[in-house]
XYZ file of C-alpha atoms in Angstrom:
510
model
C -42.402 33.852 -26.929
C -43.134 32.919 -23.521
C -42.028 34.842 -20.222
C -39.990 32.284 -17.808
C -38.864 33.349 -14.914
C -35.730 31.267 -13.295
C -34.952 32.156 -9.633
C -32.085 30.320 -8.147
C -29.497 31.565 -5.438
C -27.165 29.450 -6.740
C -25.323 30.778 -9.774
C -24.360 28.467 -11.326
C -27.627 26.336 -10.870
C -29.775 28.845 -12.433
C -27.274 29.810 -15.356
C -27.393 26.254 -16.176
C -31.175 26.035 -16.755
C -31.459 29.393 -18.746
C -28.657 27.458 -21.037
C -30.914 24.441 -21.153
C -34.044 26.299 -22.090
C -32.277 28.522 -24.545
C -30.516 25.436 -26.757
C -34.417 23.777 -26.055
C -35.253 25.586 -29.194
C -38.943 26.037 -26.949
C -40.537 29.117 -27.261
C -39.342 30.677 -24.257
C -37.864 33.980 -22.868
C -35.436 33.585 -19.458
C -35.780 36.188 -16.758
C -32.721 34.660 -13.849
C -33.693 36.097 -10.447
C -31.481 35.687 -7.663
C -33.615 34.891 -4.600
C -37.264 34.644 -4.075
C -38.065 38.661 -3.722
C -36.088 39.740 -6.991
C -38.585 36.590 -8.739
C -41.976 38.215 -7.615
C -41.003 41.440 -8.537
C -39.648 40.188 -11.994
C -42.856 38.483 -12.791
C -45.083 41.143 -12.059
C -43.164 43.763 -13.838
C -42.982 41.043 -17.139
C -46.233 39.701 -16.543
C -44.132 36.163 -16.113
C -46.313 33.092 -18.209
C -43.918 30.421 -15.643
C -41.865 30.369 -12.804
C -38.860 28.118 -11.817
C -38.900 28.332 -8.220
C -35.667 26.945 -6.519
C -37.848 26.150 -3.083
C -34.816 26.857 -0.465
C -33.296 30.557 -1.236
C -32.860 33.456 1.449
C -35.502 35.446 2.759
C -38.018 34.724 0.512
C -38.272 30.907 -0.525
C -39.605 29.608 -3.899
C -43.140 28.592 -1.819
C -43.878 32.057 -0.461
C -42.811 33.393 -4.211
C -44.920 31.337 -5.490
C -47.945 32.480 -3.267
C -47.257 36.289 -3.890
C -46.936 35.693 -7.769
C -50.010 33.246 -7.637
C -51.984 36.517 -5.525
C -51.716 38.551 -8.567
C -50.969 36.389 -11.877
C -53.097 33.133 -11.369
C -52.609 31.674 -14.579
C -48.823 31.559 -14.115
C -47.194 28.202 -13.976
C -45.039 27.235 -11.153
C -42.558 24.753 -11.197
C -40.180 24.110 -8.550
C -36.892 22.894 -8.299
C -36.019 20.961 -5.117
C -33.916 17.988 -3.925
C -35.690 14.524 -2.595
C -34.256 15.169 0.783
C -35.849 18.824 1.580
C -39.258 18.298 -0.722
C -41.174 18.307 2.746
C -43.750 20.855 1.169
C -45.369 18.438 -1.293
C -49.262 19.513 0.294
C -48.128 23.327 -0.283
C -47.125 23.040 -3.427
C -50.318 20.934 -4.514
C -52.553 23.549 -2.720
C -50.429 26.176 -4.778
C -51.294 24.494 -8.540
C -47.794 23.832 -8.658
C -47.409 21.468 -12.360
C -44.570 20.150 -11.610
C -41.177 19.648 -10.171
C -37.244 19.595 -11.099
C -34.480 17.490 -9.104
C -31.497 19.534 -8.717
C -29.116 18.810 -10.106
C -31.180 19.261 -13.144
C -30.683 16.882 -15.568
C -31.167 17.955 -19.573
C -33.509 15.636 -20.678
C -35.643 16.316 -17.417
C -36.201 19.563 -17.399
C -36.810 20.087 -20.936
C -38.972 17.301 -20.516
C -40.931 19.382 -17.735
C -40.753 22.991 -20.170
C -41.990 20.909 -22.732
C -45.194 20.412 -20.790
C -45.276 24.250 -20.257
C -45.360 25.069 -23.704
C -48.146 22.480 -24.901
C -50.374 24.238 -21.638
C -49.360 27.637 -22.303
C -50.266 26.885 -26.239
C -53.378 25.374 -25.188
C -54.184 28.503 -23.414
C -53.541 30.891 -25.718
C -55.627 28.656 -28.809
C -58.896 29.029 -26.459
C -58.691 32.381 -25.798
C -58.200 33.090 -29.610
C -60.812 30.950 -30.508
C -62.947 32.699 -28.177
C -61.818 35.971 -29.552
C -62.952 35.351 -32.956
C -66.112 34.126 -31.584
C -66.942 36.896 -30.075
C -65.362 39.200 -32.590
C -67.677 37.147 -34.939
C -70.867 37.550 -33.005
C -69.982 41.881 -33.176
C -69.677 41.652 -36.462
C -73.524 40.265 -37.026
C -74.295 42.540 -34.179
C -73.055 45.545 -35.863
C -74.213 44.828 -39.681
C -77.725 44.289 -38.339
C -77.335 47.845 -36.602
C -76.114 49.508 -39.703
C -78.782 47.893 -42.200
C -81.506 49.500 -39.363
C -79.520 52.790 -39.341
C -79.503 52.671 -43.410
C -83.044 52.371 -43.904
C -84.460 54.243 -41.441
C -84.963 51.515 -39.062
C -83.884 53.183 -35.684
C -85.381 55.833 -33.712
C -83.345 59.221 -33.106
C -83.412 58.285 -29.511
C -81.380 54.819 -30.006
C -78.855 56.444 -32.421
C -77.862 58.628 -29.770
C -77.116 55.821 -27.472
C -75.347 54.133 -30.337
C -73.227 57.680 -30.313
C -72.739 57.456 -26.616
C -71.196 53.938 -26.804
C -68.949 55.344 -29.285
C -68.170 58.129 -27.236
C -69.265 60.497 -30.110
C -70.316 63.985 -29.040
C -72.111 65.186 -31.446
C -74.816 64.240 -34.144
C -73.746 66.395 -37.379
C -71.624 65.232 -40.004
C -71.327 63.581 -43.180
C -71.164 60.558 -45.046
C -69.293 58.938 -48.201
C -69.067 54.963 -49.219
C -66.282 53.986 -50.900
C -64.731 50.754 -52.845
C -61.559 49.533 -54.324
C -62.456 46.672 -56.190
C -62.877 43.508 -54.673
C -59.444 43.157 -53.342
C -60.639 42.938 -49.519
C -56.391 43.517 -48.425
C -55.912 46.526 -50.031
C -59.717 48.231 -48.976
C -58.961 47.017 -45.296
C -55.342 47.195 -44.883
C -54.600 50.032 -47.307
C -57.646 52.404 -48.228
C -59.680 52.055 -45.336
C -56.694 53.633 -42.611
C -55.388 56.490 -44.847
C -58.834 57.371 -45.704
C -60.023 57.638 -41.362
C -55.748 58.839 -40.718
C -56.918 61.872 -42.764
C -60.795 62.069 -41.191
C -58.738 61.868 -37.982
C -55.828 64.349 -38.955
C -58.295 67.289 -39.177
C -59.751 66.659 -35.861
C -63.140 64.215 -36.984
C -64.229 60.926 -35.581
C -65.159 58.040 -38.259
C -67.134 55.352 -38.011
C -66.634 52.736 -40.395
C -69.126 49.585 -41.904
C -68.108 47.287 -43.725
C -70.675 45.403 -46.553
C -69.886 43.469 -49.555
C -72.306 43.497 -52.269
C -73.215 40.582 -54.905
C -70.516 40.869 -56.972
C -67.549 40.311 -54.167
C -67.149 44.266 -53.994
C -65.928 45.446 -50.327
C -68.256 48.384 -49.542
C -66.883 50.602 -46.625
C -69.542 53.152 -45.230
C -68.002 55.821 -43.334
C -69.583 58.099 -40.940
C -67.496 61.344 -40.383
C -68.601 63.351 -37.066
C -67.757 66.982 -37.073
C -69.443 70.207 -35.098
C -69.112 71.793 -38.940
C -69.815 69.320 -41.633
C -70.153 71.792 -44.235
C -65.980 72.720 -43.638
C -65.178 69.063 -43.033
C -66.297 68.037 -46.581
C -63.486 69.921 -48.267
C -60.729 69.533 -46.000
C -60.956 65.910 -46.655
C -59.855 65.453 -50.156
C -61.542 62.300 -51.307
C -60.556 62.915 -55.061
C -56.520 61.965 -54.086
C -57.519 58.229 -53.342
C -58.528 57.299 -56.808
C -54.916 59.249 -58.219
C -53.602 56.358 -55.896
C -56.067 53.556 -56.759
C -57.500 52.836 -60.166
C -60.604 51.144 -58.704
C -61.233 53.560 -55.871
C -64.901 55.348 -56.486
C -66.401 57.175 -53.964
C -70.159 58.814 -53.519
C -70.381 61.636 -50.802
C -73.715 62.234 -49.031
C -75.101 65.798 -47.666
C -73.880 66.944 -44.592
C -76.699 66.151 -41.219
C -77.040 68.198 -38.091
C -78.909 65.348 -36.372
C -79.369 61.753 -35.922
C -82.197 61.381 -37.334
C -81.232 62.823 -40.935
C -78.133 60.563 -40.929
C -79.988 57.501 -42.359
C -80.444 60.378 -45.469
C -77.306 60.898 -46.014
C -76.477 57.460 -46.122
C -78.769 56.775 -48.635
C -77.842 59.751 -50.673
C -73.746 58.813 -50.317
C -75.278 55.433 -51.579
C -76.955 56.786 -54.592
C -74.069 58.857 -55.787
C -71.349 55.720 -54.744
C -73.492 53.914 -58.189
C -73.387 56.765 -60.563
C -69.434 57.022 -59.981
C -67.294 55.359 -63.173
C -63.814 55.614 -64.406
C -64.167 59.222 -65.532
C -65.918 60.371 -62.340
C -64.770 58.248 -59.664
C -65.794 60.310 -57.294
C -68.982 61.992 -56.725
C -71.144 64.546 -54.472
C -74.736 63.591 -53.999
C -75.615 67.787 -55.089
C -73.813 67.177 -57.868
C -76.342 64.732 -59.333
C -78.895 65.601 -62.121
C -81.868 66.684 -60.176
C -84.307 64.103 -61.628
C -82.005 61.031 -61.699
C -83.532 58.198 -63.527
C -84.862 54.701 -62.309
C -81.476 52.718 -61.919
C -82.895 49.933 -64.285
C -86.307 48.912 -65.633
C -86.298 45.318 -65.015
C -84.049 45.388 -61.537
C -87.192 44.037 -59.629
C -88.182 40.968 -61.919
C -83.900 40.491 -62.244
C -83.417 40.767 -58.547
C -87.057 38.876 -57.275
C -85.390 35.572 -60.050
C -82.130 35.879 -58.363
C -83.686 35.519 -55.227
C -86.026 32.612 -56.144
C -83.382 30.650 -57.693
C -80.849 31.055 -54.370
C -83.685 30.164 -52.347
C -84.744 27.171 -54.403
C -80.526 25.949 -54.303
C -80.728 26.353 -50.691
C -77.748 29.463 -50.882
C -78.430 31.344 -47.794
C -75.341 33.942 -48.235
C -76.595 34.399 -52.231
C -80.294 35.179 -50.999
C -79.298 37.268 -48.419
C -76.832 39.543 -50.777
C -79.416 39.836 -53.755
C -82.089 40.941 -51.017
C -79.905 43.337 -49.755
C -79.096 44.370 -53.136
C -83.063 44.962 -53.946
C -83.649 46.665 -50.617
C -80.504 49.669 -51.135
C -82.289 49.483 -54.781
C -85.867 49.972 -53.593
C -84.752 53.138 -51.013
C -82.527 54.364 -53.725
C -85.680 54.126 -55.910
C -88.141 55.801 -54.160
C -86.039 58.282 -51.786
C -88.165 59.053 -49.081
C -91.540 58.287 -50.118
C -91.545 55.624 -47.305
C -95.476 54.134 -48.353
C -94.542 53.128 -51.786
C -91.262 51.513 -50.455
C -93.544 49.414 -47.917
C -96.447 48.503 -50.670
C -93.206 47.367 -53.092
C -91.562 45.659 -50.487
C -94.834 43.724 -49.681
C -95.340 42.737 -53.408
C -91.604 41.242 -53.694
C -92.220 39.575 -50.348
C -95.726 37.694 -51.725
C -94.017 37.117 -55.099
C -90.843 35.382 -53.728
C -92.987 33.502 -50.718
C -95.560 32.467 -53.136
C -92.910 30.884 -55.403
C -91.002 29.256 -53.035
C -94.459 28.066 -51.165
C -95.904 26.637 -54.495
C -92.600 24.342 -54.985
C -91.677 23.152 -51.805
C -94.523 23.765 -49.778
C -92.687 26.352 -47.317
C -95.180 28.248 -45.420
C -94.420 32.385 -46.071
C -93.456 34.442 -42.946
C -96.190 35.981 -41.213
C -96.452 39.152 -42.729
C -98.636 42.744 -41.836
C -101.791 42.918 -43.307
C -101.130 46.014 -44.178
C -98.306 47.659 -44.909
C -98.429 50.943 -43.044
C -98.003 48.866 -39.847
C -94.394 48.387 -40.550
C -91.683 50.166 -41.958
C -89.120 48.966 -44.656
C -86.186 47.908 -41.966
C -88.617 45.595 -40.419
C -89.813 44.361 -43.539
C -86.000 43.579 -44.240
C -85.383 41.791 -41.006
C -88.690 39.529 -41.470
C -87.160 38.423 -45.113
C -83.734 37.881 -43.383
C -85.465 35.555 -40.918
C -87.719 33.989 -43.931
C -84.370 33.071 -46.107
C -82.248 31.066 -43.314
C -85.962 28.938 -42.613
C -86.388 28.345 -46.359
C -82.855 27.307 -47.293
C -82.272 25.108 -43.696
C -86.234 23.800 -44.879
C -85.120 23.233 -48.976
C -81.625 21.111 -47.532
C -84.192 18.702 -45.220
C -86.606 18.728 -48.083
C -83.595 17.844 -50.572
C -82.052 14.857 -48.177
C -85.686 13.735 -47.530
C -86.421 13.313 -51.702
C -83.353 11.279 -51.634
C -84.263 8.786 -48.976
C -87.509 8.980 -50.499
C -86.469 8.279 -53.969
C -83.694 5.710 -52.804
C -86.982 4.215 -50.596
C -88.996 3.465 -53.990
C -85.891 1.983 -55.391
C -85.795 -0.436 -52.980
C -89.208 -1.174 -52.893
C -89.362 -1.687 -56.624
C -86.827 -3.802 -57.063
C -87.646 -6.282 -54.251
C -91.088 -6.263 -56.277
C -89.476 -7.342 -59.716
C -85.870 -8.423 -58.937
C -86.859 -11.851 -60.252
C -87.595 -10.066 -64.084
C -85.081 -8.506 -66.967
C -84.318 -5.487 -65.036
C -81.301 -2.619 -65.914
C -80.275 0.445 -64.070
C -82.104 2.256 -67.026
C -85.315 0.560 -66.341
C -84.916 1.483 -62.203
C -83.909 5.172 -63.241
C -86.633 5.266 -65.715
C -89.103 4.073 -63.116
C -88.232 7.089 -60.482
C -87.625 9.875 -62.953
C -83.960 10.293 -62.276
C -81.096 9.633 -64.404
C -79.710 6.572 -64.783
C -75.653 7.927 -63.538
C -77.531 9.839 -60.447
C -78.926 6.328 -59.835
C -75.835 4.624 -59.902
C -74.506 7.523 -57.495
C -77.409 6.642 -55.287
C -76.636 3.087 -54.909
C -73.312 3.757 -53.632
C -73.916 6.485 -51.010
C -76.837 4.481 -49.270
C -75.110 1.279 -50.314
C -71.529 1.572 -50.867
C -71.975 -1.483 -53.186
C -72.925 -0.773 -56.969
C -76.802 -1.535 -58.739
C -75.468 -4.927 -60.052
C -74.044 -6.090 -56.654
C -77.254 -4.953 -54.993
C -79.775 -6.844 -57.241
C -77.577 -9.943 -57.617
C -77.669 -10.131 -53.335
C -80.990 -9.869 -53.704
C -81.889 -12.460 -56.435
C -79.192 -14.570 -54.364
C -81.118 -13.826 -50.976
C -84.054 -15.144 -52.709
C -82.895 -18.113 -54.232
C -81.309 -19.735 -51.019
C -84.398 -19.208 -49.462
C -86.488 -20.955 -52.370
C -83.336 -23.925 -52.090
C -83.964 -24.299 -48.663
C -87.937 -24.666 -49.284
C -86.944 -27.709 -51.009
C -87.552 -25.808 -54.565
C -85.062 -27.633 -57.361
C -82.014 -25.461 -58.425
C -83.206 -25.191 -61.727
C -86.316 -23.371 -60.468
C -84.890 -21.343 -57.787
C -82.629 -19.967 -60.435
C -85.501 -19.430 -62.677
C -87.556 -17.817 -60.136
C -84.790 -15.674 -58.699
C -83.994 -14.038 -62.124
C -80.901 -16.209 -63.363
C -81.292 -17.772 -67.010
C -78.224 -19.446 -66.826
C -77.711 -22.117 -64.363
C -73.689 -22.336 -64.491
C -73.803 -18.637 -64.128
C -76.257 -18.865 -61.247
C -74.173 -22.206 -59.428
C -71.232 -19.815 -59.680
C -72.411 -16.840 -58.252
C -74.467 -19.111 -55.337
C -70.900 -20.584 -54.787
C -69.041 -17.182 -54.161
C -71.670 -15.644 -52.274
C -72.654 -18.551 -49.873
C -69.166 -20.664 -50.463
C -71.413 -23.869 -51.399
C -72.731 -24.792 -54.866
C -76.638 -24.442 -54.832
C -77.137 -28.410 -54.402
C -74.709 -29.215 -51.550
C -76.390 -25.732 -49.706
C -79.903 -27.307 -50.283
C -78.553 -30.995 -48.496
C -76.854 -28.948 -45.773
C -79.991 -27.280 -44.554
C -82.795 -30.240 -45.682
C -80.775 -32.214 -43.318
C -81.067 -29.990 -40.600
């Protein structure tokens, strides 16, 4: 609802607009002030979105209210109510943005004629500032994954997580960290899980930080950063195990506790690694509680994941590439824990593997990468890939509307070549490797006509030209692909509305 403000000295004046605007059925709220000093003060105390400003009250008239309330809420709109005969302040009112006017004594249909403009302004308003909002609300979103991913593998220096932690008005660098799902039901992680899960981080006196990530198959990830001077009495007091006697499909994996911001991409990685051991019977699990030597996650993950990735790529799926890739990089840290040199050198081989692939098919040139691969670490590695996927899909969608022009190109050409012999769909489709319904689809997206009403245009096309060389109509039917003459005069005759001997005449005898 909208704030409007009604200030009238006369009674019964202003009780009759609030009446008007409340049977309107518009979305407004009515303030009635009774002269021009009780209106400003109204509208700053309500934060008014419009004013009805009778211009002649006491003291204070509607122009000087409408100069205070413009001082210190500009975007309110002013509308004043006047009578022909005292509207001498028609250049203040312009200079004061004033949208519009009422003649008292207001008429119905006038002045919800005049709030009706109000509300499509004010509505107009508010949808570009929301739109705006979720831009920007958008753009911290990216801003904030990409600033995660660094902090996950390592990717940011101890120095720049501390300004992250001064932003966030964090104190101090020790804590812990857990991830946590419920399924793939993003409502009930979000607006369920997620704010009982920080209310109790928050209850005992710690400061979370969540991130949000959803892995390949549609689960809603939530990594949560707990701050606390103790970490090591923080872990139990927060009672992780009570969320899955809630949820069936909450699972949990709890990293070891840091004492500074460099050992929190560690932890991460450890909640991480005990997050995809969790199952039904242990949905919730401490990263010390893990056998010591825990086993590769799968033998064939790479080849799996390094397919996956190929095949996105090659059907131009941006999001798909980007989630399997994410997918092999938690894999590949998971993997090799903090050996950092063998995550670079396997990194580097999935890079030249995928690049190569997609290179060799649709002649994408690979990112520039290090020639070595102690010159960069893993994070960077992931960022260069990132930027390598959006060029190769945006590169396979221009390569994919070029082969059709291309292929719709030879069409053409081939059957201006031969229109004049036996020809099918089959035999076109046949003759540019496609098949023969894809062909027919062609026709009518670069057409809009079908392949029968394209070739018989063109054998018709050709034929009036060979008529009005002079050639008989027996020949230029012949020669133009058409067997049967009656068939041919009757098709001449609906195309060019004159049978093939009367359009020869008509143009000889030009």
């Amino acid at each position: 609802m909208y704030k409007l403000i009604i200030a009238d000295d006369e009674p019964l004046e202003r009780k009759a607009l609030a009446l008007i605007a409340a049977q309107s059925g518009l979305p407004f709220t009515c303030i009635e002030a009774k002269n021009g000093r009780e209106a400003v003060e109204l509208a700053l105390d309500q934060a008014a979105d419009a004013a009805l400003l009778d211009i002649k009250m006491p003291a204070v008239d509607g122009i000087q209210a409408a100069e205070k309330i413009r001082e210190r809420l500009p975007d309110c709109l002013i509308v004043f109510l006047t009578a022909w005969s005292v509207f001498d302040y028609a250049q203040t009112a312009v200079r004061l943005g004033a949208r519009d006017y009422i003649v008292k004594p207001a008429e119905t249909d006038a002045v919800i004629g005049v709030l009706s403009r109000l509300v499509r302004e004010l509505d107009s308003r508010t949808s570009s500032r929301r739109a705006a909002d979720l831009q920007m609300n958008g753009m911290l979103e990216l801003l904030e994954m990409d600033f995660f991913n660094a902090l996950k593998y390592g990717g940011l220096s101890a120095e720049k997580i501390r300004c992250w932690l001064s932003l966030q008005h964090i104190r101090c660098e020790s804590g812990f960290s857990f991830v946590f799902s419920a399924g793939n039901d993003f409502d009930l992680c979000g607006g369920a899980v997620l704010p009982q899960i920080t209310g109790a981080c928050r209850k005992n006196g710690y400061v979370p930080c969540c991130f949000e990530e959803r892995a390949v198959d549609g689960t809603v990830l939530y990594h949560v950063l707990v701050f606390s001077e103790q970490p090591e009495n923080a872990v139990p007091r927060i009672d992780l195990m009570q969320f899955s006697y809630k949820w069936s499909d909450f699972r949990c994996g709890e990293g070891m506790p840091f004492r500074s911001a460099d050992r929190i991409a560690s932890s991460l990685q450890q909640s991480l690694l005990a997050y995809l051991k969790t199952n039904a019977a242990s949905p919730v699990l401490h990263y010390r509680n893990l056998p010591p030597a825990v086993p590769p996650l799968a033998g064939t993950w790479m080849t799996e994941l390094e397919s996956g990735i190929i095949h996105a790529l090659s059907e131009a799926d941006e999001q798909g590439a980007l989630l399997l890739s994410a997918e092999y990089f938690d894999r590949l840290m998971l993997e090799y824990g903090d050996d950092a040199p063998a995550q670079r050198a396997v990194c580097m081989e999935m890079l030249l593997v995928v690049t190569r692939s997609i290179e060799y098919k649709y002649r994408i040139a690979p990112p520039v990468l290090p020639s070595s691969a102690d010159t960069v670490d893993t994070a960077a590695l992931r960022l260069i890939f990132q930027g390598y996927v959006h060029k190769t899909c945006t590169e396979v969608l221009t390569d994919r509307r070029n082969k059709y022009e291309r292929i719709f190109n030879s069409i053409e050409e081939y059957l201006h070549i031969h229109f004049a012999e036996p020809i099918s769909l089959e035999t076109v489709a046949e003759f540019v490797g496609i098949d023969s319904d894809y062909c027919c689809k062609l026709f009518k997206k670069h057409t809009s006509i079908s392949f029968v009403e394209y070739l018989s245009g063109l054998r018709l096309d050709a034929a009036a030209e060979l008529l009005k060389n002079g050639k008989p109509v027996a020949d230029a039917a012949r020669n133009s692909g058409y067997q049967d003459p009656a068939y041919f005069s009757r098709a001449f005759k609906k195309k060019f509305g004159l049978p093939p001997k009367q359009f020869q005449l008509v143009h000889l005898n030009r």
